[in-house]
XYZ file of C-alpha atoms in Angstrom:
691
model
C -68.012 32.791 -7.349
C -69.209 36.194 -6.391
C -66.859 39.183 -6.803
C -67.315 43.182 -6.265
C -66.033 45.802 -8.707
C -64.333 48.992 -7.745
C -67.853 50.770 -8.442
C -69.476 48.533 -5.780
C -71.326 46.287 -8.233
C -71.684 42.526 -7.450
C -71.192 40.042 -10.224
C -70.951 36.201 -10.381
C -68.037 34.741 -12.475
C -66.544 31.257 -12.936
C -63.316 30.622 -10.977
C -61.634 29.791 -14.465
C -62.154 33.285 -15.361
C -59.460 34.500 -12.877
C -56.014 35.308 -14.659
C -54.255 33.003 -12.168
C -54.957 31.838 -8.577
C -51.977 31.817 -6.512
C -53.878 30.953 -2.829
C -56.481 31.222 -0.613
C -56.312 33.767 2.021
C -58.874 33.762 4.831
C -61.308 31.812 2.767
C -61.109 34.270 -0.191
C -59.309 33.804 -3.646
C -56.050 35.936 -4.180
C -55.520 36.597 -7.740
C -52.450 37.777 -9.458
C -51.230 39.031 -13.053
C -49.099 36.570 -14.542
C -47.422 39.060 -16.811
C -46.945 41.470 -13.884
C -45.604 39.203 -11.058
C -42.004 38.408 -12.696
C -41.465 42.139 -13.563
C -42.865 43.112 -10.022
C -40.097 40.730 -8.247
C -37.329 42.305 -10.319
C -37.719 45.617 -9.113
C -36.053 47.416 -6.128
C -37.745 48.508 -3.109
C -37.623 52.194 -3.888
C -39.281 51.474 -7.467
C -42.178 49.301 -5.811
C -42.949 51.964 -3.430
C -42.991 54.572 -6.164
C -45.278 52.595 -8.359
C -47.656 51.900 -5.434
C -47.862 55.619 -4.570
C -48.819 56.743 -8.004
C -51.563 54.017 -7.674
C -53.064 55.351 -4.786
C -53.284 58.942 -6.004
C -54.547 57.300 -9.268
C -57.436 55.449 -7.630
C -58.031 58.447 -5.275
C -58.738 60.903 -8.243
C -60.792 58.317 -9.909
C -62.770 56.685 -6.983
C -62.424 58.725 -4.172
C -60.348 55.473 -2.158
C -56.821 55.313 -2.070
C -57.253 51.504 -2.226
C -59.873 51.774 -4.883
C -63.010 50.438 -3.220
C -65.421 51.488 -0.684
C -65.043 48.444 1.259
C -61.455 49.411 1.956
C -62.284 53.173 2.721
C -59.726 54.708 4.987
C -60.782 57.345 7.634
C -62.201 60.456 6.018
C -62.517 58.641 2.626
C -64.013 59.747 0.096
C -62.837 63.554 0.229
C -64.311 65.952 -1.812
C -63.707 66.555 -4.967
C -62.260 63.199 -5.531
C -64.174 60.127 -7.211
C -66.215 60.171 -10.312
C -69.436 60.419 -7.938
C -68.202 64.022 -6.763
C -69.685 65.573 -10.076
C -66.243 67.306 -10.434
C -64.304 66.852 -13.913
C -61.038 64.757 -13.972
C -58.760 67.618 -14.844
C -60.245 69.746 -11.606
C -59.636 66.329 -9.616
C -56.176 66.147 -10.705
C -55.130 69.934 -10.230
C -56.867 69.326 -6.511
C -54.611 66.330 -5.873
C -51.507 68.226 -7.034
C -52.233 70.959 -4.506
C -52.826 68.395 -1.708
C -49.681 66.755 -2.448
C -47.514 69.812 -2.624
C -49.035 70.943 0.648
C -47.956 67.027 2.178
C -44.673 67.721 0.371
C -43.900 71.080 2.140
C -44.325 69.370 5.655
C -42.646 65.843 5.248
C -40.258 65.157 7.761
C -38.089 62.889 5.202
C -37.749 65.575 3.138
C -36.939 68.087 5.597
C -34.365 65.780 6.911
C -32.603 65.120 3.599
C -32.694 69.108 2.843
C -31.049 69.724 6.330
C -27.964 67.231 5.289
C -27.577 69.182 2.093
C -29.491 66.417 -0.073
C -31.967 66.708 -2.753
C -35.278 65.712 -1.886
C -37.109 66.060 -5.644
C -40.509 68.138 -6.152
C -44.127 67.162 -5.807
C -45.862 65.980 -8.853
C -47.659 68.247 -11.061
C -51.519 68.111 -12.272
C -49.985 67.266 -15.878
C -48.025 64.235 -14.305
C -51.146 63.140 -12.386
C -53.277 63.105 -15.710
C -50.321 61.191 -17.303
C -50.493 58.447 -14.612
C -54.270 58.142 -15.089
C -53.659 57.869 -18.864
C -50.939 55.168 -17.990
C -52.672 53.262 -15.601
C -55.937 52.721 -18.076
C -53.520 51.757 -20.850
C -51.121 49.391 -18.827
C -52.499 48.943 -15.596
C -49.990 49.105 -12.650
C -47.079 48.344 -15.146
C -47.785 51.675 -16.595
C -46.973 53.370 -13.228
C -43.594 51.769 -12.925
C -40.411 54.298 -13.760
C -38.984 53.555 -16.816
C -35.798 54.125 -15.595
C -36.398 50.832 -13.439
C -37.171 48.951 -16.289
C -34.065 49.424 -18.523
C -31.511 46.657 -19.096
C -28.331 47.029 -17.128
C -25.058 46.561 -19.153
C -22.910 43.632 -17.592
C -19.935 46.141 -17.308
C -18.644 44.152 -14.033
C -17.008 41.240 -16.262
C -14.453 44.092 -17.583
C -11.481 44.180 -15.635
C -11.821 46.683 -12.693
C -8.229 48.337 -13.594
C -9.472 48.796 -17.101
C -12.655 50.653 -16.178
C -10.840 52.744 -13.600
C -8.467 53.908 -16.178
C -11.171 54.496 -18.839
C -13.464 56.687 -16.411
C -10.231 58.742 -15.697
C -9.606 59.327 -18.986
C -13.053 60.005 -20.022
C -13.541 62.558 -17.424
C -10.667 64.846 -19.089
C -13.286 65.306 -22.064
C -14.795 68.423 -20.339
C -15.257 70.688 -23.493
C -11.832 71.880 -23.594
C -10.252 68.814 -25.484
C -11.375 67.707 -28.960
C -13.366 64.170 -28.620
C -11.765 61.132 -29.866
C -12.843 57.923 -31.201
C -13.384 54.564 -29.583
C -10.400 52.957 -31.161
C -8.250 55.807 -30.061
C -9.446 56.079 -26.317
C -8.765 51.905 -25.991
C -5.052 52.893 -27.214
C -4.710 55.580 -24.731
C -6.213 53.179 -21.974
C -3.875 50.196 -23.061
C -0.867 52.591 -23.012
C -1.761 54.352 -19.660
C -2.080 50.734 -17.963
C 1.457 49.497 -19.389
C 3.067 52.807 -18.253
C 1.823 51.990 -14.758
C 2.624 48.578 -15.064
C -0.845 47.195 -13.914
C -1.711 43.457 -14.839
C -5.103 43.212 -16.511
C -7.149 40.873 -18.483
C -8.121 42.067 -21.900
C -11.718 42.599 -22.010
C -13.845 40.784 -24.982
C -14.264 43.135 -28.011
C -17.886 43.241 -28.103
C -18.169 44.266 -24.435
C -15.402 46.330 -24.601
C -16.820 48.143 -27.432
C -20.246 48.565 -25.887
C -18.586 49.985 -22.483
C -16.487 52.640 -24.390
C -19.366 53.874 -26.495
C -21.719 54.154 -23.534
C -18.746 56.011 -21.588
C -18.232 58.685 -23.972
C -22.101 58.875 -24.749
C -22.415 60.148 -20.907
C -19.869 62.694 -21.615
C -21.490 64.232 -24.620
C -21.578 63.768 -28.291
C -20.450 67.382 -28.669
C -17.777 69.710 -26.868
C -20.525 71.908 -25.935
C -22.347 69.195 -24.274
C -19.342 67.768 -22.502
C -18.835 71.335 -20.994
C -22.195 71.301 -19.719
C -22.151 67.985 -18.402
C -18.789 68.707 -16.680
C -20.466 71.702 -14.531
C -23.132 69.250 -13.273
C -21.110 68.840 -10.131
C -20.978 72.260 -9.131
C -24.461 73.250 -10.568
C -28.257 72.645 -9.762
C -30.155 70.923 -12.178
C -33.056 70.021 -9.891
C -34.932 73.177 -8.338
C -34.666 73.416 -4.235
C -35.849 75.890 -1.915
C -33.558 79.034 -1.255
C -34.553 79.253 2.531
C -32.197 82.394 3.443
C -30.840 85.635 1.653
C -27.951 85.213 -0.131
C -28.222 81.394 -0.659
C -28.796 81.652 -4.366
C -28.977 84.878 -6.559
C -30.415 84.488 -10.073
C -28.776 86.998 -12.929
C -29.925 87.416 -16.265
C -29.821 89.947 -19.395
C -32.978 91.120 -21.082
C -33.681 93.351 -24.014
C -35.031 96.675 -22.712
C -39.018 97.188 -24.377
C -37.952 100.964 -25.095
C -35.714 103.011 -27.009
C -33.080 105.447 -25.567
C -31.000 108.147 -27.258
C -27.479 108.975 -27.541
C -26.294 111.783 -25.565
C -23.956 112.726 -28.259
C -25.476 112.158 -31.404
C -29.257 112.119 -30.490
C -29.320 108.801 -32.421
C -31.892 106.188 -31.085
C -31.115 102.544 -30.193
C -31.914 99.684 -27.988
C -30.239 98.451 -24.792
C -30.234 95.650 -22.167
C -30.976 95.478 -18.624
C -28.744 93.304 -16.390
C -30.579 92.236 -13.012
C -29.614 90.194 -9.957
C -32.530 88.886 -7.637
C -32.351 87.091 -4.434
C -34.222 83.807 -4.999
C -35.336 83.421 -0.906
C -36.687 86.906 -0.932
C -37.014 88.230 -4.446
C -35.104 91.379 -3.657
C -33.508 93.057 -6.616
C -29.886 93.235 -5.466
C -28.427 94.980 -8.558
C -29.575 96.429 -11.772
C -27.657 97.931 -14.595
C -28.478 99.275 -18.106
C -25.686 98.252 -20.738
C -25.327 98.285 -24.566
C -26.243 95.325 -26.202
C -25.179 92.796 -25.659
C -23.918 92.451 -22.183
C -20.278 91.253 -22.139
C -18.278 89.357 -19.222
C -16.993 93.033 -17.668
C -20.869 93.980 -17.588
C -21.663 90.647 -15.869
C -18.708 90.840 -13.388
C -19.723 94.514 -12.504
C -23.336 93.434 -11.746
C -21.872 90.962 -9.275
C -19.566 93.893 -7.706
C -22.891 95.878 -7.388
C -24.628 92.520 -5.634
C -21.538 92.757 -2.950
C -22.246 96.430 -2.121
C -24.950 98.430 -0.178
C -27.086 100.958 -1.796
C -29.913 103.555 -0.780
C -31.902 105.809 -2.422
C -33.049 109.100 -0.685
C -36.711 110.642 -1.085
C -36.810 114.150 0.088
C -40.033 115.821 -0.985
C -40.192 115.485 -4.786
C -36.542 115.040 -4.921
C -35.457 111.436 -5.631
C -31.798 110.311 -5.688
C -30.329 107.764 -7.685
C -29.021 104.629 -5.724
C -26.254 105.849 -3.858
C -22.871 103.770 -2.380
C -23.492 103.864 1.253
C -22.007 102.915 4.339
C -22.420 99.181 6.126
C -25.458 99.033 7.881
C -25.786 96.492 10.764
C -29.502 95.361 9.403
C -31.181 96.527 6.439
C -34.590 98.020 8.009
C -35.169 95.966 10.861
C -35.481 97.827 14.111
C -36.721 96.971 17.667
C -38.626 99.932 19.305
C -38.162 100.685 23.241
C -40.960 98.571 24.156
C -39.527 95.448 22.867
C -41.772 95.152 19.904
C -40.511 94.613 16.248
C -40.842 97.583 13.789
C -40.590 96.457 10.042
C -39.375 99.395 7.657
C -39.899 101.155 5.438
C -43.176 103.321 6.546
C -45.661 102.147 3.859
C -47.745 105.358 4.440
C -45.203 107.381 2.840
C -42.511 107.353 0.097
C -40.491 109.674 2.125
C -36.904 109.063 3.647
C -34.427 106.361 3.097
C -34.828 103.357 0.763
C -32.217 100.384 1.564
C -30.949 98.139 -1.106
C -29.023 95.550 0.903
C -25.582 94.010 -0.110
C -24.492 90.063 0.208
C -21.855 87.915 -0.752
C -24.019 84.938 -2.342
C -23.172 81.057 -1.936
C -24.274 80.599 -5.397
C -25.065 82.241 -8.515
C -27.633 80.986 -11.126
C -27.737 82.334 -14.670
C -28.043 80.715 -18.393
C -25.458 79.643 -20.974
C -24.809 83.156 -22.087
C -21.454 83.720 -23.201
C -20.981 86.507 -21.024
C -21.717 84.206 -17.766
C -19.697 81.272 -19.047
C -16.754 83.420 -19.837
C -13.379 82.773 -18.457
C -13.382 86.153 -16.480
C -16.830 85.681 -14.950
C -15.917 82.340 -13.762
C -12.775 83.350 -12.487
C -14.303 86.069 -10.700
C -16.859 83.793 -8.994
C -14.213 81.201 -8.127
C -11.960 84.056 -6.194
C -14.867 85.019 -4.145
C -15.873 81.430 -3.479
C -19.217 81.339 -5.114
C -20.589 78.585 -6.734
C -21.795 78.544 -10.369
C -25.426 77.085 -11.211
C -26.037 77.053 -14.837
C -29.377 76.207 -15.957
C -30.055 73.409 -19.058
C -29.790 74.718 -22.370
C -33.199 76.006 -23.811
C -34.807 75.780 -20.652
C -35.631 79.135 -19.362
C -37.733 77.627 -16.542
C -34.607 76.497 -15.004
C -34.429 80.359 -13.634
C -38.019 81.218 -13.100
C -37.512 84.005 -10.521
C -35.473 86.069 -13.032
C -37.706 85.376 -16.165
C -40.791 86.423 -13.943
C -38.942 89.836 -13.197
C -38.700 90.448 -16.488
C -42.433 90.570 -16.988
C -42.536 92.744 -13.753
C -40.640 95.142 -15.666
C -43.500 95.754 -18.156
C -44.912 98.037 -15.609
C -41.849 100.354 -15.672
C -41.497 100.235 -19.483
C -44.816 101.554 -20.278
C -44.321 104.433 -17.782
C -41.968 106.188 -20.055
C -41.650 107.544 -23.344
C -40.204 105.200 -25.992
C -41.801 102.169 -25.046
C -42.110 100.067 -28.216
C -44.045 96.913 -27.194
C -42.735 93.412 -26.860
C -42.815 92.666 -30.405
C -43.011 94.718 -33.824
C -46.766 94.069 -33.774
C -47.296 96.188 -30.501
C -45.003 99.021 -31.781
C -46.165 102.423 -32.660
C -45.189 104.350 -35.662
C -43.633 107.205 -34.000
C -42.007 105.335 -31.146
C -38.531 107.035 -32.001
C -39.630 110.601 -32.316
C -40.757 110.745 -28.675
C -38.478 112.862 -26.324
C -36.643 109.688 -24.974
C -34.719 109.080 -22.088
C -30.875 108.251 -22.241
C -29.261 105.012 -21.101
C -28.493 106.623 -17.913
C -31.876 108.141 -17.244
C -33.278 104.894 -17.825
C -31.299 103.099 -15.354
C -32.270 105.857 -12.775
C -36.056 105.326 -13.615
C -35.843 101.433 -13.216
C -33.759 101.704 -9.835
C -36.349 104.070 -8.622
C -39.351 101.553 -9.837
C -37.507 98.770 -7.941
C -37.215 100.946 -4.663
C -40.361 102.362 -4.597
C -42.581 100.336 -6.272
C -41.390 96.592 -6.532
C -39.900 96.493 -3.163
C -42.841 97.839 -1.478
C -45.417 95.675 -3.298
C -46.884 92.205 -1.987
C -45.220 89.634 -3.660
C -47.528 86.446 -4.356
C -44.451 84.286 -4.392
C -43.555 85.031 -0.745
C -45.379 82.659 1.515
C -44.780 81.530 5.324
C -45.669 77.839 6.354
C -48.882 77.886 8.217
C -50.121 81.335 6.795
C -51.217 80.404 3.498
C -53.132 83.823 3.037
C -50.397 86.039 4.001
C -48.521 88.190 1.475
C -45.033 89.997 2.147
C -43.128 92.210 -0.022
C -39.511 91.515 -0.637
C -38.046 93.702 1.687
C -40.369 92.354 4.361
C -39.281 88.908 3.720
C -35.678 90.007 3.686
C -36.246 91.361 7.209
C -37.572 88.349 8.441
C -35.168 86.076 7.221
C -32.436 88.491 7.936
C -33.444 88.357 11.769
C -33.299 84.462 11.669
C -29.750 84.054 9.962
C -28.182 87.235 11.526
C -26.363 90.038 9.765
C -25.035 88.940 6.323
C -23.449 92.371 4.956
C -20.263 92.224 3.075
C -16.950 93.540 4.465
C -16.006 95.892 2.188
C -13.083 98.513 1.046
C -13.416 101.862 -1.249
C -11.295 99.969 -4.238
C -13.313 96.672 -4.440
C -14.468 97.242 -8.040
C -11.026 96.645 -9.173
C -11.364 92.985 -7.949
C -13.919 92.496 -10.672
C -11.713 93.795 -13.326
C -9.484 91.449 -15.347
C -5.678 91.437 -14.708
C -2.924 92.296 -17.218
C 0.652 91.072 -16.732
C 3.541 93.235 -18.034
C 6.911 94.121 -17.288
C 7.669 97.811 -15.949
C 10.459 98.942 -18.156
C 12.066 102.217 -18.531
C 9.645 103.592 -21.024
C 6.521 102.320 -19.087
C 4.632 99.104 -19.937
C 2.693 97.864 -23.110
C -1.080 96.746 -23.152
C -2.875 96.289 -26.617
C 0.076 97.899 -28.509
C -0.544 100.711 -26.310
C 2.002 102.330 -24.076
C 1.339 103.334 -20.236
C 3.312 105.010 -17.838
C 3.151 106.759 -14.719
C 5.523 108.374 -11.693
C 3.843 105.622 -9.324
C 5.946 102.764 -11.120
C 9.099 104.318 -10.777
C 10.388 102.131 -7.928
C 9.478 98.939 -9.772
C 10.956 99.579 -13.139
C 13.239 96.775 -14.553
C 12.117 94.656 -11.683
C 13.959 91.379 -10.686
C 11.853 87.868 -11.491
C 9.558 86.795 -8.729
C 8.721 89.967 -7.214
C 5.072 89.736 -8.096
C 4.773 86.160 -9.690
C 7.507 83.348 -9.870
C 8.158 82.708 -13.513
C 8.842 86.366 -14.859
C 9.251 89.762 -13.669
C 6.012 91.139 -14.789
C 3.688 92.857 -12.394
C -0.414 92.745 -12.386
C -2.243 95.852 -13.740
C -5.768 96.298 -13.607
C -7.415 96.695 -16.993
C -10.652 97.727 -17.908
C -11.972 96.607 -21.445
C -14.583 99.458 -21.599
C -11.989 102.016 -21.032
C -8.412 101.368 -22.111
C -7.219 105.054 -21.810
C -5.696 103.819 -18.234
C -4.793 101.101 -16.353
C -4.617 100.607 -12.620
C -1.745 99.404 -10.441
C -1.720 98.362 -6.820
C 1.193 99.372 -4.945
C 2.304 96.474 -2.836
C 3.996 99.027 -0.139
C 0.834 101.267 0.607
C -1.770 98.882 -0.965
C -2.921 101.923 -2.684
C -4.308 101.587 -6.574
C -2.779 104.069 -8.838
C -3.717 105.201 -12.225
C -1.518 104.500 -15.019
C -2.555 106.458 -18.218
C -1.875 105.855 -21.835
C 0.941 108.243 -22.959
C -1.233 109.107 -26.233
C -4.510 109.773 -23.810
C -4.345 113.551 -24.734
C -4.275 113.382 -28.161
C -8.096 111.846 -28.425
C -11.320 111.773 -26.512
C -12.485 108.718 -28.147
C -13.892 105.888 -26.421
C -11.269 103.220 -26.226
C -12.837 99.689 -25.715
C -11.303 96.632 -26.772
C -12.747 96.571 -30.131
C -12.302 100.234 -31.172
C -8.631 100.026 -30.135
C -8.089 96.425 -31.786
C -10.034 98.375 -35.212
C -7.312 101.221 -34.959
C -4.642 99.331 -34.436
C -5.043 97.154 -37.390
C -5.713 100.308 -39.672
C -2.656 102.030 -38.263
C -0.344 99.040 -38.670
C -1.079 99.218 -42.425
C -0.748 102.839 -42.870
C 2.578 103.099 -40.582
C 4.589 100.499 -42.231
C 8.133 100.434 -40.869
C 7.441 103.621 -39.022
C 5.227 101.858 -36.406
C 8.734 100.482 -34.865
C 8.645 104.170 -33.359
C 6.503 104.195 -30.275
C 5.808 107.853 -30.664
C 4.766 107.432 -34.296
C 2.486 104.381 -33.351
C 0.744 106.584 -30.534
C -0.080 109.273 -33.190
C -1.577 106.943 -35.860
C -3.579 104.906 -33.239
C -5.008 108.198 -31.761
C -5.926 109.232 -35.594
C -7.446 106.237 -36.362
C -9.448 106.271 -33.159
C -10.692 109.696 -34.022
C -11.552 108.727 -37.476
C -13.516 105.740 -36.406
C -15.809 107.626 -33.947
C -16.108 110.607 -36.214
C -16.902 108.669 -39.309
C -18.510 105.697 -38.141
C -19.491 104.383 -41.872
C -15.754 103.495 -41.905
C -16.056 100.853 -39.307
C -18.126 97.765 -39.906
C -20.176 97.989 -36.963
C -21.357 101.628 -36.120
C -23.320 100.298 -33.453
C -20.311 99.674 -31.510
C -19.403 103.338 -31.377
C -22.595 104.103 -29.574
C -21.949 100.984 -26.921
C -18.163 102.376 -26.690
C -19.412 105.662 -25.340
C -22.138 104.293 -23.090
C -19.556 101.775 -21.507
C -16.835 104.489 -21.262
C -19.387 106.623 -19.327
C -20.259 103.701 -16.901
C -16.874 102.479 -16.357
C -15.812 106.141 -15.311
C -18.555 106.500 -12.983
C -17.679 103.307 -11.305
C -14.012 103.811 -10.753
C -13.866 107.474 -10.274
C -16.470 106.633 -7.326
C -14.354 104.215 -6.116
C -11.220 106.682 -6.312
C -12.850 109.528 -4.572
C -13.731 107.304 -1.737
C -10.372 105.987 -1.481
C -8.967 109.542 -1.554
C -11.171 110.470 1.477
C -10.343 107.163 3.070
C -6.501 106.119 3.766
C -6.028 102.182 3.443
C -3.917 100.374 5.772
C -0.919 98.692 4.091
C -2.217 95.068 4.249
C -5.771 94.962 5.971
C -7.347 91.746 6.977
C -10.321 90.500 7.693
C -9.829 91.035 11.403
C -9.202 94.785 10.884
C -12.033 94.996 8.724
C -14.475 93.783 11.111
C -13.243 95.053 14.368
C -12.531 98.377 13.949
C -14.466 101.423 15.829
C -18.220 101.830 15.557
C -19.614 101.613 12.114
C -20.226 105.032 10.466
C -23.044 104.852 8.220
C -21.999 107.616 5.812
C -18.625 106.656 5.579
C -17.210 105.010 2.389
C -17.319 101.123 2.531
C -14.517 98.679 2.654
C -12.999 96.103 0.276
C -14.147 92.665 0.282
C -10.887 90.362 1.077
C -10.271 87.244 -0.096
C -9.666 85.621 3.549
C -13.517 86.428 4.161
C -14.500 84.456 0.783
C -12.371 81.520 2.070
C -13.823 81.652 5.344
C -17.511 81.535 3.664
C -16.666 78.425 1.984
């Protein structure tokens, strides 16, 4: 019989050379592989469609025809550069096919419908995936293109009693990283006890299948508590990329080591710092940026989120450039309509003069890595109180958070503009870097914020595209304005004392002598009406009252008066004895030494106050007595930042009287907005409405 190959060559072969003749179709012999047919029949419809899609891609890359033969050419085939006859390398053809599939993927109606319904639509194949398909097809034919997951044998768990499986799955879910894992025998015992206590009748499963089932169940939870913790977050995290389509939908945050040195204001010592950044995924706008001591802790992360929720602006007048300043609540960032009805997008790129806005937003979700600061209970509680979803990346996968990682590369332009640049590694470091006139940490933060406002936000971003305009390029602020015009105003209702909502809460009983926190005594006149209070006034189980505690500055606590809703300072009684920075680490170290020195005298509050103050002075004056001198510098910097943030809020609060019990309605429906007025507080009601 006469056959034609995929290259168009005609050959004459014997009928018996065919693998297996199934039938005669329209006068032609249809051949099928005996090895493929049973496997193919057992596949699901979706698995078959996926394999045939890959086959079309492979055939078009290699031959130029999706059906693999010139006689079966579809309209427009062959297309350049596909097919071996094109003279283009196979790698280049795979790259071209990946680009073509990506463009088809963006306009696919089925995918858009899934996204609109809140589902996951996957991603288009990369060029490396396509090259892998070609290799698999050459090695195994169509079998090599079948998804391996569709070929895995299924366990016959159905023969295990349904009641047993329900209890087993319920108990397995309790292993979320907070509980120690148990062996299979103990898990089986707990299941049996639970079934007997509930009075449910069930059939005891066979030992072998039961052991396999429980082993599989615990395997899905994770072999270690850390793995179990990660997998327990999968219901609330994004393990697949999806397009953020509006400002605030996803905000990516991360910390990176600054590639330049700074000097300590007090001692002149040279040291390194870290930079915390929050970037909006949809628009690439930098919403917040902080320079912090290494390594950033949970409070640093929470205060970065505080910066995300409040609006900033930067003013350029002549050669004078202000720092990011706390501004009022604008109706829109910079989108304005002229008298003739045309849209005018600011800022004016012909000049740097004028106001530069940094918008605020309450994110729908925050994406970060598994750093201890982001996984901490305080940061997680802060997100939960604001109704913000947490999307942790996979361990060891920095590409899961690509937007913030790419911005770290952009910061190289900023690092190299200032003295103290030390390169990315020791091989790039100059011998006299630490002898230059270095910036302080505060000056470095100002420099980076100016870079963001005057350079980065005004530079066209290659990652910002608009469908239908592949050659158009937009700056981050332009994209923010365009999307804001579609989604409406998304500014955060605010109050002057919002910073306290991002600090940890310390519960303490207000006694005649004040309150106790970290073995220190705090007191103020604002507590007089609440001393020796009744049980249940602030919480049901005891008479304790809530105080805001800043771990970066323990020289004072803060108490919100329930009658006036005003936040009042409650200072440490020994604050006048020392000017040493008081972070958690330093106070704990001073307390241990003072306790050993004081002996029985530590029973006296007055004596303990003096001893702790003396030890704080000793630790900060003679750093060699402390096992980590770097903490002394970090403590000074953290206290400086803490006082700047809180004093700013206290100053605004003193200029703007607070209503006793503000509501969302009061915040949003007051008189016309004053752009220069202090901003208000983000109410929990608003966060709940957002959910």
